[in-house]
Structures are given as structure tokens and as C-alpha cells.
XYZ file of C-alpha atoms in Angstrom:
731
model
C 82.766 31.545 -37.750
C 82.328 29.266 -40.703
C 78.866 28.855 -42.127
C 77.199 25.756 -40.728
C 74.771 23.829 -42.884
C 72.586 20.929 -41.920
C 72.413 17.817 -44.031
C 68.797 17.432 -45.068
C 66.560 14.438 -45.300
C 62.819 14.172 -45.560
C 62.805 11.106 -43.340
C 65.723 11.510 -40.955
C 66.852 14.165 -38.549
C 69.427 16.783 -39.328
C 72.992 15.540 -39.112
C 75.329 16.236 -36.218
C 77.167 19.488 -36.747
C 80.644 20.190 -35.530
C 81.592 23.766 -34.879
C 85.076 24.351 -36.274
C 85.610 27.668 -34.508
C 84.470 27.150 -30.934
C 86.519 30.102 -29.677
C 84.086 32.404 -31.391
C 81.300 31.359 -29.063
C 81.183 29.609 -25.683
C 78.214 27.523 -26.735
C 78.379 24.719 -29.309
C 74.905 23.681 -30.362
C 74.596 20.114 -31.557
C 71.636 18.562 -33.327
C 71.959 14.768 -33.003
C 70.950 11.997 -35.287
C 68.041 9.994 -33.992
C 69.170 7.541 -31.347
C 67.209 4.760 -29.781
C 64.372 4.506 -32.305
C 64.250 3.338 -35.892
C 62.925 6.154 -38.083
C 62.358 3.812 -40.968
C 63.095 5.020 -44.457
C 59.796 3.397 -45.435
C 57.769 5.578 -43.072
C 56.690 9.012 -44.204
C 54.396 11.593 -42.733
C 51.291 12.489 -44.688
C 51.569 15.876 -46.398
C 48.313 17.031 -44.817
C 49.862 16.522 -41.384
C 52.857 18.598 -42.448
C 50.536 21.337 -43.687
C 48.606 21.293 -40.422
C 51.889 21.592 -38.548
C 52.974 24.502 -40.722
C 49.692 26.322 -40.173
C 49.998 25.950 -36.394
C 53.670 26.900 -36.430
C 52.701 30.090 -38.225
C 50.107 30.776 -35.534
C 52.612 30.156 -32.738
C 55.228 32.336 -34.402
C 52.753 35.158 -34.956
C 51.630 34.903 -31.344
C 55.233 35.353 -30.199
C 55.674 38.314 -32.541
C 52.444 39.898 -31.333
C 53.403 39.604 -27.696
C 56.784 41.146 -28.436
C 55.240 44.034 -30.347
C 52.769 44.720 -27.520
C 54.999 44.444 -24.498
C 53.155 47.071 -22.483
C 49.864 45.252 -22.968
C 51.400 41.795 -22.393
C 52.591 42.904 -18.981
C 52.423 39.574 -17.195
C 55.530 37.398 -17.458
C 55.338 34.763 -20.186
C 57.379 32.423 -22.354
C 56.715 31.257 -25.903
C 57.479 28.089 -27.851
C 59.556 29.862 -30.486
C 62.072 27.288 -31.730
C 60.353 24.388 -29.948
C 57.291 24.191 -32.186
C 58.169 21.065 -34.195
C 58.624 18.583 -31.355
C 55.673 20.036 -29.477
C 53.272 19.736 -32.391
C 54.581 16.277 -33.216
C 53.800 15.230 -29.657
C 50.331 16.753 -29.598
C 49.322 15.230 -32.941
C 49.985 11.730 -31.630
C 47.977 12.055 -28.425
C 44.399 10.896 -27.955
C 41.553 12.177 -25.808
C 42.076 9.296 -23.366
C 45.627 10.434 -22.608
C 47.153 12.768 -20.039
C 49.712 15.466 -20.729
C 51.549 17.915 -18.508
C 52.937 20.741 -20.655
C 55.529 23.015 -19.181
C 55.465 26.790 -19.440
C 57.037 26.958 -22.907
C 54.609 24.475 -24.475
C 52.040 26.710 -26.145
C 52.503 24.758 -29.398
C 51.453 21.573 -27.637
C 48.286 23.384 -26.665
C 47.681 24.514 -30.245
C 48.344 20.985 -31.477
C 45.790 19.599 -29.032
C 43.149 21.879 -30.519
C 43.063 24.819 -28.140
C 42.448 28.129 -29.858
C 44.982 30.986 -29.722
C 42.330 33.202 -28.158
C 41.969 30.755 -25.269
C 45.689 30.934 -24.625
C 45.712 34.724 -24.884
C 42.990 35.057 -22.263
C 45.413 33.450 -19.833
C 48.292 35.567 -21.146
C 46.386 38.705 -20.159
C 44.871 37.158 -16.987
C 41.299 37.717 -18.082
C 38.152 36.361 -16.461
C 37.506 34.380 -19.648
C 40.675 32.354 -19.133
C 39.172 28.848 -19.313
C 42.048 27.342 -17.387
C 42.462 29.430 -14.236
C 40.190 32.450 -14.484
C 43.093 34.891 -14.590
C 44.981 33.350 -11.677
C 47.929 31.726 -13.460
C 50.767 32.536 -15.817
C 50.568 32.085 -19.569
C 50.495 28.469 -20.705
C 49.877 27.055 -17.262
C 46.812 25.116 -18.361
C 44.602 22.559 -16.759
C 41.802 20.803 -18.557
C 39.240 18.135 -17.834
C 36.732 17.608 -20.642
C 35.799 15.789 -23.780
C 37.781 15.550 -26.977
C 41.206 16.399 -25.590
C 43.731 14.829 -23.218
C 43.403 15.640 -19.539
C 45.835 18.236 -18.179
C 46.269 18.400 -14.418
C 47.213 21.660 -12.749
C 50.947 22.126 -12.339
C 53.192 24.903 -11.167
C 55.937 26.741 -13.001
C 58.490 25.543 -10.439
C 61.207 23.913 -12.513
C 60.725 20.175 -12.837
C 58.156 19.930 -10.084
C 55.512 18.547 -12.460
C 57.531 15.343 -12.890
C 56.305 13.816 -9.635
C 52.578 14.661 -9.908
C 52.567 13.548 -13.541
C 54.305 10.289 -12.700
C 51.602 9.910 -10.072
C 49.068 9.920 -12.917
C 50.835 6.983 -14.534
C 51.022 5.260 -11.149
C 47.278 5.715 -10.709
C 46.503 4.451 -14.212
C 48.513 1.298 -13.656
C 46.846 0.683 -10.314
C 43.298 1.231 -11.583
C 43.971 -0.936 -14.616
C 45.007 -3.742 -12.287
C 42.036 -3.592 -9.946
C 39.338 -2.722 -12.513
C 40.271 -1.632 -16.018
C 36.742 -0.355 -16.646
C 37.630 2.594 -14.406
C 39.917 3.890 -17.171
C 38.940 5.732 -20.314
C 39.949 3.709 -23.359
C 39.784 4.397 -27.075
C 37.497 2.559 -29.481
C 40.127 -0.118 -29.995
C 40.251 -0.760 -26.258
C 43.740 0.706 -25.921
C 44.911 2.194 -22.635
C 45.885 5.814 -21.960
C 49.447 7.032 -21.688
C 51.021 10.021 -19.942
C 53.335 12.731 -21.283
C 55.458 14.758 -18.883
C 57.101 17.656 -20.705
C 60.287 19.111 -19.231
C 63.008 21.573 -20.116
C 66.534 20.188 -20.121
C 67.641 22.338 -17.180
C 64.967 20.767 -14.972
C 66.555 17.327 -15.151
C 69.155 18.334 -12.559
C 66.375 18.691 -9.970
C 66.361 15.941 -7.363
C 62.598 15.568 -7.568
C 62.836 14.767 -11.276
C 65.175 11.927 -10.364
C 62.652 10.674 -7.820
C 60.068 10.526 -10.604
C 62.475 8.714 -12.929
C 63.287 6.226 -10.183
C 59.673 5.393 -9.435
C 58.667 5.171 -13.106
C 61.562 2.820 -13.820
C 61.011 0.644 -10.763
C 57.267 0.251 -11.296
C 57.295 0.304 -15.119
C 54.721 3.049 -15.555
C 53.149 4.160 -18.873
C 54.811 7.570 -19.031
C 56.936 9.453 -21.552
C 59.299 12.092 -20.224
C 59.701 14.564 -23.094
C 62.842 16.620 -22.470
C 63.230 19.645 -24.736
C 66.917 20.498 -24.741
C 67.718 24.023 -25.910
C 71.000 24.128 -23.979
C 69.889 26.985 -21.742
C 68.617 27.266 -18.174
C 67.898 31.005 -18.219
C 71.488 32.280 -18.622
C 73.203 29.038 -17.628
C 74.429 26.701 -20.360
C 74.532 22.933 -20.175
C 78.325 23.005 -19.788
C 77.899 24.990 -16.581
C 75.085 22.976 -15.073
C 75.247 19.268 -15.857
C 77.617 16.452 -16.719
C 75.356 14.814 -19.302
C 72.231 15.530 -21.280
C 68.990 13.733 -20.481
C 69.570 11.018 -23.074
C 72.813 9.982 -21.403
C 71.608 10.619 -17.867
C 68.521 8.410 -18.124
C 70.708 5.421 -18.925
C 71.366 5.151 -15.211
C 67.687 4.451 -14.535
C 67.372 0.830 -15.549
C 64.004 0.135 -17.126
C 63.405 3.470 -18.884
C 63.912 3.261 -22.626
C 65.321 6.307 -24.404
C 65.524 8.058 -27.740
C 67.195 11.258 -28.918
C 65.765 13.234 -31.816
C 66.301 16.468 -33.689
C 63.351 18.414 -32.341
C 63.659 21.023 -35.089
C 62.745 18.489 -37.764
C 58.984 18.043 -37.637
C 58.897 14.893 -39.728
C 61.584 13.139 -37.680
C 59.899 14.307 -34.487
C 56.493 13.091 -35.621
C 57.792 9.647 -36.570
C 59.711 9.364 -33.317
C 56.797 10.413 -31.137
C 54.391 8.122 -32.986
C 56.663 5.134 -32.505
C 57.317 5.913 -28.847
C 53.680 6.677 -27.994
C 52.471 3.543 -29.790
C 55.022 1.442 -27.944
C 54.208 2.920 -24.534
C 50.492 2.477 -25.218
C 51.001 -1.164 -26.138
C 53.630 -2.162 -23.573
C 52.715 0.283 -20.773
C 56.383 1.060 -20.072
C 58.332 4.276 -19.404
C 60.298 6.167 -22.054
C 62.415 9.294 -22.248
C 62.490 11.352 -25.442
C 65.389 13.793 -25.642
C 64.658 16.440 -28.273
C 67.324 18.967 -29.206
C 65.797 22.317 -30.109
C 66.903 25.938 -30.507
C 65.748 28.654 -28.136
C 64.826 31.439 -30.538
C 62.901 33.636 -28.153
C 63.582 35.075 -24.738
C 63.727 32.886 -21.669
C 60.705 34.858 -20.531
C 59.363 38.287 -21.322
C 61.146 39.491 -18.190
C 64.509 37.842 -18.901
C 65.321 38.841 -22.448
C 67.818 37.024 -24.627
C 69.953 40.112 -25.214
C 70.701 40.209 -21.482
C 72.934 37.157 -21.695
C 73.293 35.846 -25.273
C 75.584 37.204 -27.962
C 74.669 37.492 -31.634
C 76.816 34.568 -32.737
C 75.163 32.201 -30.279
C 71.743 33.295 -31.398
C 72.666 33.093 -35.097
C 73.915 29.534 -34.657
C 70.691 28.363 -33.047
C 68.632 30.236 -35.642
C 70.070 27.850 -38.243
C 67.727 25.215 -36.807
C 64.516 27.257 -36.826
C 61.808 24.620 -37.380
C 59.504 26.967 -39.325
C 61.701 27.559 -42.402
C 62.911 23.949 -42.231
C 59.340 22.705 -42.475
C 58.668 25.169 -45.271
C 61.592 23.709 -47.215
C 60.273 20.194 -46.643
C 56.863 21.196 -47.964
C 58.231 22.836 -51.079
C 60.293 19.692 -51.735
C 56.991 17.818 -51.673
C 55.608 20.150 -54.286
C 53.479 22.471 -52.184
C 53.335 25.836 -53.987
C 54.987 28.676 -52.126
C 51.897 30.820 -52.713
C 49.854 28.389 -50.657
C 52.333 28.615 -47.804
C 52.405 32.408 -47.994
C 48.604 32.402 -47.821
C 48.779 30.307 -44.644
C 51.211 32.799 -43.147
C 48.909 35.716 -43.937
C 45.907 33.842 -42.552
C 47.829 33.245 -39.324
C 48.597 36.943 -38.975
C 44.937 37.812 -39.505
C 43.676 35.199 -37.053
C 46.124 36.210 -34.347
C 45.350 39.896 -34.764
C 41.650 39.238 -34.227
C 42.258 36.890 -31.295
C 44.572 39.368 -29.599
C 42.087 42.189 -30.029
C 39.378 40.027 -28.449
C 41.649 39.101 -25.557
C 42.559 42.708 -24.858
C 38.875 43.658 -24.804
C 37.842 40.729 -22.577
C 36.679 41.563 -19.036
C 38.944 41.450 -16.013
C 38.140 38.965 -13.234
C 35.603 40.069 -10.638
C 37.509 40.814 -7.404
C 34.596 39.246 -5.533
C 35.718 35.840 -6.874
C 39.239 36.049 -5.485
C 38.508 33.633 -2.632
C 36.578 31.082 -4.687
C 37.803 27.478 -5.024
C 40.305 27.371 -2.179
C 38.713 24.067 -1.209
C 36.150 21.752 -2.724
C 33.006 21.394 -0.568
C 33.602 18.921 2.283
C 32.003 15.498 2.148
C 31.396 15.266 5.917
C 29.566 18.139 7.596
C 28.216 16.528 10.761
C 29.170 13.859 13.247
C 27.588 10.520 12.360
C 27.745 6.948 13.590
C 28.236 5.613 17.104
C 31.209 6.918 19.029
C 31.051 4.240 21.732
C 28.888 1.293 20.602
C 27.754 -1.107 23.300
C 29.815 -4.279 23.346
C 32.910 -2.809 21.693
C 36.249 -2.963 23.495
C 38.638 -0.156 24.281
C 41.390 0.238 21.704
C 44.653 2.100 21.533
C 45.081 4.972 19.097
C 47.443 2.983 16.901
C 44.847 0.231 16.561
C 42.059 2.716 15.871
C 44.101 4.004 12.930
C 44.745 0.462 11.741
C 41.070 -0.465 11.927
C 40.012 2.736 10.158
C 42.340 2.079 7.238
C 41.228 -1.534 7.033
C 37.595 -0.487 6.817
C 38.396 2.191 4.239
C 40.249 -0.256 2.013
C 37.497 -2.832 2.313
C 34.903 -0.289 1.196
C 36.953 1.567 -1.421
C 38.935 -0.614 -3.834
C 40.475 2.525 -5.314
C 42.150 3.281 -1.954
C 45.883 2.587 -1.880
C 48.397 2.958 0.953
C 52.105 3.591 0.518
C 55.108 5.107 2.265
C 58.352 4.061 3.891
C 58.191 0.641 5.595
C 54.375 0.447 5.596
C 54.343 -2.817 3.615
C 53.592 -6.240 5.025
C 57.200 -7.043 5.981
C 57.114 -4.482 8.828
C 53.722 -2.781 8.817
C 55.089 0.623 9.747
C 57.812 1.536 12.219
C 55.051 2.064 14.799
C 53.164 -1.028 13.576
C 50.400 1.357 12.529
C 49.779 -0.601 9.309
C 50.412 -4.096 10.674
C 48.499 -6.863 8.818
C 47.099 -4.404 6.241
C 49.635 -5.434 3.613
C 48.951 -9.108 4.130
C 45.222 -8.551 3.796
C 45.182 -6.343 0.706
C 48.321 -7.299 -1.194
C 51.473 -5.592 -2.373
C 49.690 -3.692 -5.143
C 47.541 -1.826 -2.592
C 49.918 -1.540 0.367
C 53.575 -1.125 -0.479
C 56.878 0.369 0.544
C 58.463 3.290 -1.208
C 62.046 4.403 -1.307
C 63.156 7.251 0.947
C 61.385 9.792 -1.252
C 59.183 12.112 0.781
C 58.697 14.411 -2.205
C 57.452 11.543 -4.347
C 55.285 10.099 -1.577
C 53.476 13.415 -1.153
C 53.540 14.814 -4.696
C 52.439 11.627 -6.457
C 49.073 11.896 -4.761
C 48.255 14.783 -7.113
C 48.269 12.485 -10.132
C 46.745 9.572 -8.256
C 43.815 11.732 -7.204
C 43.357 13.133 -10.716
C 42.644 9.695 -12.184
C 40.322 8.589 -9.393
C 42.625 6.624 -7.109
C 42.369 7.482 -3.415
C 45.835 7.612 -1.877
C 46.695 7.315 1.798
C 50.386 7.994 2.284
C 52.696 8.192 5.238
C 55.740 10.264 6.086
C 57.629 8.248 8.651
C 58.402 11.101 11.077
C 57.270 14.723 11.126
C 60.912 15.806 11.037
C 61.191 14.278 7.558
C 58.251 16.028 5.978
C 60.482 18.891 4.852
C 61.750 17.191 1.659
C 58.073 16.895 0.700
C 57.115 20.457 1.589
C 57.949 21.643 -1.924
C 55.292 19.362 -3.415
C 52.847 20.185 -0.627
C 53.219 23.936 -1.117
C 53.864 24.218 -4.844
C 51.589 21.568 -6.273
C 49.070 20.141 -3.808
C 47.914 23.224 -1.923
C 47.401 25.364 -5.029
C 45.754 22.856 -7.345
C 42.106 23.401 -6.454
C 42.429 27.185 -6.344
C 44.429 27.639 -9.532
C 42.324 25.154 -11.496
C 39.127 26.918 -10.407
C 37.985 23.759 -8.684
C 38.659 21.308 -11.511
C 41.489 19.521 -9.734
C 41.083 19.363 -5.958
C 43.519 16.837 -4.498
C 41.934 14.097 -2.446
C 44.772 12.771 -0.342
C 45.312 11.740 3.255
C 48.881 12.272 4.465
C 49.670 10.603 7.797
C 52.511 12.083 9.855
C 53.626 10.644 13.226
C 54.735 13.608 15.320
C 55.762 14.765 18.769
C 58.362 13.965 21.416
C 58.644 11.418 24.166
C 61.103 8.909 25.579
C 64.335 10.272 24.115
C 63.474 10.187 20.426
C 66.145 12.762 19.700
C 66.415 15.833 17.489
C 65.276 14.212 14.217
C 62.437 12.016 15.445
C 60.649 14.262 17.937
C 59.740 17.455 16.147
C 56.371 19.158 15.885
C 55.548 20.737 12.527
C 52.018 22.109 12.812
C 53.036 25.763 12.506
C 54.935 25.004 9.310
C 51.960 23.142 7.876
C 49.430 25.741 8.948
C 51.338 28.421 7.070
C 50.413 26.578 3.856
C 47.058 27.742 2.542
C 44.971 25.170 0.703
C 45.523 22.149 2.949
C 43.727 20.913 6.048
C 45.442 19.759 9.248
C 43.896 17.513 11.899
C 45.377 16.265 15.181
C 43.480 13.593 17.146
C 44.214 12.969 20.820
C 42.364 9.689 21.412
C 41.333 6.520 19.621
C 37.742 7.542 18.858
C 38.848 10.832 17.349
C 41.611 9.047 15.448
C 39.093 6.803 13.713
C 36.413 9.438 13.173
C 38.822 12.046 11.850
C 40.680 9.564 9.653
C 37.455 8.468 7.957
C 36.387 12.079 7.409
C 39.849 13.063 6.185
C 39.846 10.215 3.682
C 36.405 11.201 2.379
C 37.259 14.892 2.142
C 37.958 15.891 -1.485
C 40.815 18.109 -0.318
C 44.354 17.412 0.922
C 44.434 16.565 4.618
C 47.537 16.121 6.761
C 46.845 14.022 9.834
C 49.289 14.615 12.678
C 49.407 11.619 15.025
C 51.327 11.952 18.290
C 53.464 8.835 18.523
C 53.541 9.204 22.316
C 49.779 8.574 22.344
C 49.771 5.554 20.010
C 49.999 2.980 22.838
C 49.203 5.190 25.882
C 52.578 4.270 27.372
C 53.260 7.814 28.556
C 52.021 8.228 32.153
C 48.726 10.085 32.291
C 47.615 9.194 28.737
C 45.448 6.176 29.584
C 42.344 8.061 28.433
C 43.699 8.067 24.872
C 42.300 4.530 24.791
C 38.587 4.612 24.025
C 35.783 2.316 22.951
C 36.221 1.648 19.244
C 33.599 3.619 17.289
C 31.331 2.048 14.687
C 32.594 1.621 11.141
C 30.470 4.537 9.911
C 31.650 6.963 12.594
C 32.930 10.266 11.229
C 33.817 13.636 12.749
C 33.565 16.708 10.515
C 36.865 18.510 10.102
C 36.887 21.819 11.941
C 34.904 20.720 14.999
C 36.599 20.839 18.389
C 35.391 19.119 21.547
C 34.784 20.373 25.068
C 36.586 17.677 27.039
C 36.236 19.155 30.534
C 33.794 21.731 31.928
C 34.402 23.961 34.942
C 31.824 24.214 37.742
C 28.962 26.609 36.979
C 29.319 28.478 40.287
C 33.018 29.092 39.750
C 32.325 30.318 36.227
C 29.692 32.742 37.548
C 32.170 33.987 40.183
C 34.769 34.705 37.457
C 37.087 32.107 38.966
C 37.558 29.797 35.985
C 39.803 29.441 32.950
C 39.604 27.617 29.634
C 42.624 25.794 28.184
C 42.766 25.528 24.397
C 45.030 22.695 23.258
C 45.397 19.508 21.191
C 47.349 16.262 21.064
C 49.519 15.559 24.122
C 48.454 18.911 25.539
C 45.056 17.404 26.385
C 46.657 15.040 28.913
C 48.946 17.618 30.456
C 45.840 19.771 30.878
C 43.732 17.000 32.434
C 46.497 16.300 34.936
C 46.999 19.970 35.803
C 43.252 20.535 36.146
C 43.134 18.131 39.086
C 44.848 20.730 41.284
C 42.362 23.497 40.503
C 39.137 22.052 41.888
C 36.651 22.525 39.061
C 38.077 25.835 37.836
C 39.235 24.494 34.449
C 37.420 23.910 31.185
C 39.327 22.182 28.407
C 38.875 22.426 24.633
C 40.520 19.800 22.439
C 40.813 21.431 19.022
C 41.086 18.112 17.116
C 41.299 20.094 13.877
C 43.871 22.865 13.517
C 42.612 23.951 10.106
C 39.775 24.418 9.655
C 39.554 25.696 13.207
C 36.479 25.637 15.442
C 36.573 29.349 16.198
C 32.961 29.345 17.349
C 33.716 26.892 20.150
C 36.943 28.672 21.098
C 35.458 32.155 21.287
C 32.320 31.023 23.095
C 34.377 29.368 25.803
C 36.708 32.324 26.196
C 33.725 34.665 26.546
C 32.273 32.402 29.241
C 35.437 32.261 31.335
C 37.286 35.527 30.691
C 40.577 33.723 31.156
C 42.328 31.602 28.516
C 45.543 29.660 28.173
C 46.698 28.194 24.860
C 48.934 25.144 25.234
C 51.161 23.610 22.555
C 54.038 21.147 22.400
C 55.733 23.286 19.768
C 58.349 25.882 20.539
C 56.393 28.875 21.696
C 57.756 31.875 19.773
C 56.029 32.643 16.460
C 53.981 29.470 16.749
C 50.441 28.535 15.807
C 49.606 28.821 19.518
C 50.783 32.427 19.683
C 48.856 33.238 16.506
C 45.738 31.661 18.015
C 46.213 33.684 21.193
C 46.311 36.809 19.045
C 43.069 35.836 17.269
C 41.411 35.227 20.618
C 42.553 38.613 21.903
C 41.181 40.387 18.844
C 37.827 38.611 18.872
C 37.247 38.407 22.620
C 39.010 41.534 23.889
C 36.017 42.925 25.771
C 35.463 39.610 27.576
C 39.010 39.008 28.773
C 39.937 39.570 32.414
C 43.652 39.090 31.718
C 45.802 38.680 28.599
C 45.714 35.288 26.915
C 48.572 33.100 28.173
C 50.600 30.756 25.963
C 52.590 27.754 27.161
C 54.865 25.783 24.862
C 58.283 24.222 24.557
C 61.451 26.213 25.047
C 62.652 28.045 21.941
C 65.356 25.559 21.018
C 66.249 24.474 17.468
C 65.727 20.769 18.222
C 64.507 18.331 20.840
C 67.551 16.973 22.750
C 67.899 13.186 22.947
C 68.765 12.921 26.619
C 65.511 12.286 28.478
C 66.309 14.835 31.163
C 67.068 17.525 28.574
C 63.965 16.559 26.598
C 61.854 16.986 29.727
C 63.428 20.353 30.434
C 62.440 21.546 26.981
C 58.866 20.221 26.780
C 55.768 21.421 28.601
C 54.244 19.108 31.209
C 51.486 19.147 33.790
C 53.709 20.720 36.442
C 54.799 23.604 34.189
C 51.210 24.108 33.088
C 50.037 24.211 36.709
C 52.551 26.953 37.430
C 51.345 28.970 34.427
C 47.683 28.540 35.412
C 48.392 29.594 38.980
C 50.067 32.754 37.680
C 47.099 33.419 35.398
C 44.603 33.138 38.271
C 46.711 35.486 40.412
C 46.611 38.332 37.863
């Protein structure tokens, strides 16, 4: 291969290189000229900034070398910023304390540029208790920070590209709060507004959820910069294998996002570019994409080493663009003595050696803390307000939800409602948000695209800035595209940030089957949701509970999914008339995790051992009430109302009273929440049980059939429940 040399300029990026012998290597590495921004010949970067960058680059490089030399000690998987340092430092230097930034796992140089000390990063590297970010719970350079003097960093996962949606949610929240009351935002001394940086690797841009973030940012003109660091690799996959265009070309399809491409190995060009872009986004509050071409000089991670998949020629080519020696050349051109630079290099080695020694010696986390910070403390711990005020009329469940949201939005200006078709034109496909949009305006109640991942994941960023999102997934069957955000980002945020970033969000999900809704509009998803640790799940069965639980769910500082049976919304299903109740007072709340004894068996029958308790929720309450009519006072009925947290005290006390228990669910029975609950009851009440706990649910079919007769054959009902209860009493 011919020797490749870069044209040099103190003020412009390195010139495009053309490889004249591509057969020698499957990867051609191109460093582009700046595109999309004017790096003026009249603009230079102060030498002191260059020296600061060089000092931090030396630290980052020595950190990478130290980790490599101590592989047995650095046993947890990690990546380093080796080769990416210039663009990362250039970004960090231009951020202010009022801003927000979401680094990705290779962005340790951003952290150094923001002022974090190498020892702080190393504590996370070695998963020590003194890790200020996650207390030893997260991978290296998975930071989160909320404090003075530095930008805010929300918690984010290492799942590729998944931070794009939560971080865009930050920008969404900033724009909303600025509109309703700009004093809610932190501003700098000049009164300027914050901006958001979302850092991504180039391989992540092929993720669908990244496109959802781009789409929303473009459509709503949000103050966010997507910084894409393009090193041509996605582990062992090159750009030629994985995408048709780089991020600079790809973003052109998202009308409204401005773009720039820069040589990310050239610190001065990167600094000028990032300053211009950040200043423009701060002033105009618009979205931008910065595409920075950089070399990958280290391993993908410590566990996937470069020699596994890269040949020497490929690595040698990328090494030509190592930002550290390039910056050293630029400094010597400016007259900085080489001795001074050598001294900085030696100082970096000394500092890193000391920091690493301290990190190695730091204490391990106390195992007793392993369960801390799963949830933030609940806001509502007891039932308050009037459940059935004198003079109030009975309301349907759908209206109780509507009235609850109206009262919430009247009291909390930071509350915002969005989802598919919830805006004023329709007011929800079940009319569950009717008139809300007209009352509060399009900026507070609005439609989204068909983007369940964005609807759910954006609430992370919204919550982080102080907005209070209420979002809706149109049908339970369509929550699955949003499960990734729910599992990967939302559920883990409080725990992995050690309580700094709980996610306050209320996610409404119409669920359940009735009237021939068919296989994609009738599903029940509670078992799927309950397998996710770090979220709460509630399931009201009547109007009063709908309002009380919705208020409590909104006020809870944790993520709450509210399952609402669409067959109970209007009480049109025979036997569900009691779902209509007197509308509770505006201050009525029900603490999450408290069930309700809806029906009590006769005392004499209980004493004779001739009674049974049914544990159920949702539509199951009405099947149970109907079936109970045939058993003459022998049935008690517990409505769970909250599936997690679960009122185990009420459940176990009732089982111990009766000795017989049936758990009823609308879900398919096998491997369901209901079967798991039956197992918990058996373990905790074994000595009190007269017979094994029974479980009744839908048939184990992959979907709910559309034909009403087939639907009925699949689902439980009062008649099937009566048969199961009769068999239970006969045992």
C-alpha cells in the first residue's frame, strides 16, 4: 500500500484521502473536509485550549494503556475513547453547566473534558462502592450526573442507540417548559437557554429507534445535537456491510435537521465546528447532526479485541489519523516547546498511576445495598379524599379517566399528554381524552406518529427536566415496540443511577378482549409487564378506582403502567354495570399496592369451612360477582387493583380465613402472572389450605380470535368460573 499523508491546516480539517490500492484492505477510511459549516479562516482556537486538550488527551491515552496493561485487574468489560479524543473534548469544552449531555460508552474523553477526574471514572471501571455514578452497578463510562458546575447526564443503557429517544425527550421537555414558564429552566448569566447533546456511534444510526428520535426532533424542532462518531466499525462489521449511507447523508432525509461533517481527528477543526453548532442551536433552538469521522485505535471492548477481526493494514491506515500526535504537531507549529509537551505526557502517566492505585484499593460495594434504589419513595401512602361524595353522579370508567386527567392538568402545568390520536381532533380512539385537547391546547395534548418506542422512551428525558408526562399506547397489543425502552431505559434508571433519576411517568394502556376486537386489539399483557422489574402496574375495575389510581400513579415518582380494560370503559358488556360509580372528589387517591375486598362470604359458612376466596382484577371482578350469585354467600372476592406492588397482606389473610382460593385472570393461563400468584399463595399459606389453589384463565392460544363465538370459547366467563368453583368445593 502506498503511504497516505494528510494535507495539514491549522484551521481546516484534514483533506479527503483516496486509497490507491484498495485491494490491499477491504476497508477504505476517509476523512472528509468539513461540510455544512463554515470553519472560517479568521477563526482560531486559543493555544491554551489546545494545551488543555493535549493534557486531557494524554490522560485518556494513558488510561487506555493502563487498562490494557492490567487486564486481569480491569476484569469488567469496558471501552475507551482511543482515537475519538479530539471530537469528544471539543464537544465537552463548548458545553455549559445548564446543558444536558448523553455520552455513549466510548465517551470517556467527554467526561474528562467536562471536568470529571480520571479516578472517578476508574471507580466505575472497577465497580467500586466509591463510583459516584452508579455505586458499582454499571459498566465503565455509563455515567449519570445531577449537580452543580457540570451539564446534567441522565442515566442511559449501553444498548446501541437506545439513548437517542430518552435524550430527545430531554429536548422535548426543555422546549415545553420554556413555552409554559421559562423560569423553570436553568439559564446562564446571559439568559441563554440550555441545549442537549446526544452522542452516538455510527453503527447505531441503523437502529429504528434512532430514526424515531430523528423524526420527532425534526418535526418539533427541538434544541438537540446528535453527535455521530463514525469510526467505520460496528464491532466487526464495516460500514459497507451495514448501511447504505453515513449519518451525514442519511440525515438529509429528515427535513428540518441541519447537518455538518467534520474530521473528528483534528481538534481545532472539531472545536470550531462544535462551537458554531452549539452556539447556533442555543440561539435558534433547532436540531443539528454533527458527523465526525474518527479512527478506532483501541479494541471495540476489552472483551472483543481488535486483533480478532482487524488486519494490520487496516489498523495502520486508521492510525495515520491518531488525534494525539496530530495535536502535538499543531502545538509545535504554534511554537510550544517539545519539552513542555513531554512534561505533560509524563505528568499524565504519574497522575493516572496514582488514580489507578487508588481505584484498585477502593472498597467494594456492601452487598447489603444491592436492593437499594429500585424505586423512589411513593408519594401516596394512604387512601385520601371522598370516594363517593354526596351529590355527585355516577360516571363511567372512561369519563372517570377523562376527569382525572383534566384535574391533573389544571393543577400541574408541567403535565403533558401525548400518544396516537389523543389530540383534540379525535380525543382518543375510545374517546378517553375527549375535550382535553380543546381545553389545554396542542402544546399540552397532542398526537404522535405511530412510534410506541418514542412515546414510552421520551418520558425518561421529559421526567429528568421536570415535565410530567402522561402517555398512551393505543392498544396493549402494540406495547411491544416500546418494550425495549421500558425494559432497557425506564425500568433501570432509578436503580442504576442510585436514585438520582427515577422516571415519573404514567403510561396508559387500553387492554383486554370483548366484542370481536380480533387478534391485535384484544390482548392482555400484564404477565409481560410484570416480568420487568423497576416499574409499577395497576389495573382498575371501576370508575372510582380508575380516578383514585390514576391520580396516585401520576403523583408517584416512579414509572407506572395503567392497564385499562376497554370492555369496562362504558359498561356495555352485560354484567359490568357496577363499573359505573359515584365520581370521587378531586383529591381522591388510592395508594398503589392496596387491594380491595369487594365481596365477603357469610361468617357462618366461613366458620364451617365452606367458603372460598377469589383473587382477581379487571373484567375478572364481574365474572366473579356473577358466578358468586350461585353459591349463596360462600364467596369472598378480592380485587387486586394493583398488580405490582401487590397487596400480599390482604391476599394471604383472606386465603388463611377461607382455606380455599381461586385465582382468576383473562390472560392465557400457562406461565401467567395468575399461576405465579397461585404459587406464592401456596408457599405462604400452605398450612391453611384445604385444597390446592385453583387457577382459571383463557385457553392457551397465541391470539384472541376475531369471531365472537371463538373469542367467547377462548375467554373465561361466569359460567366457566362457576364450573371451576363447583369443582373446587367438591374436592
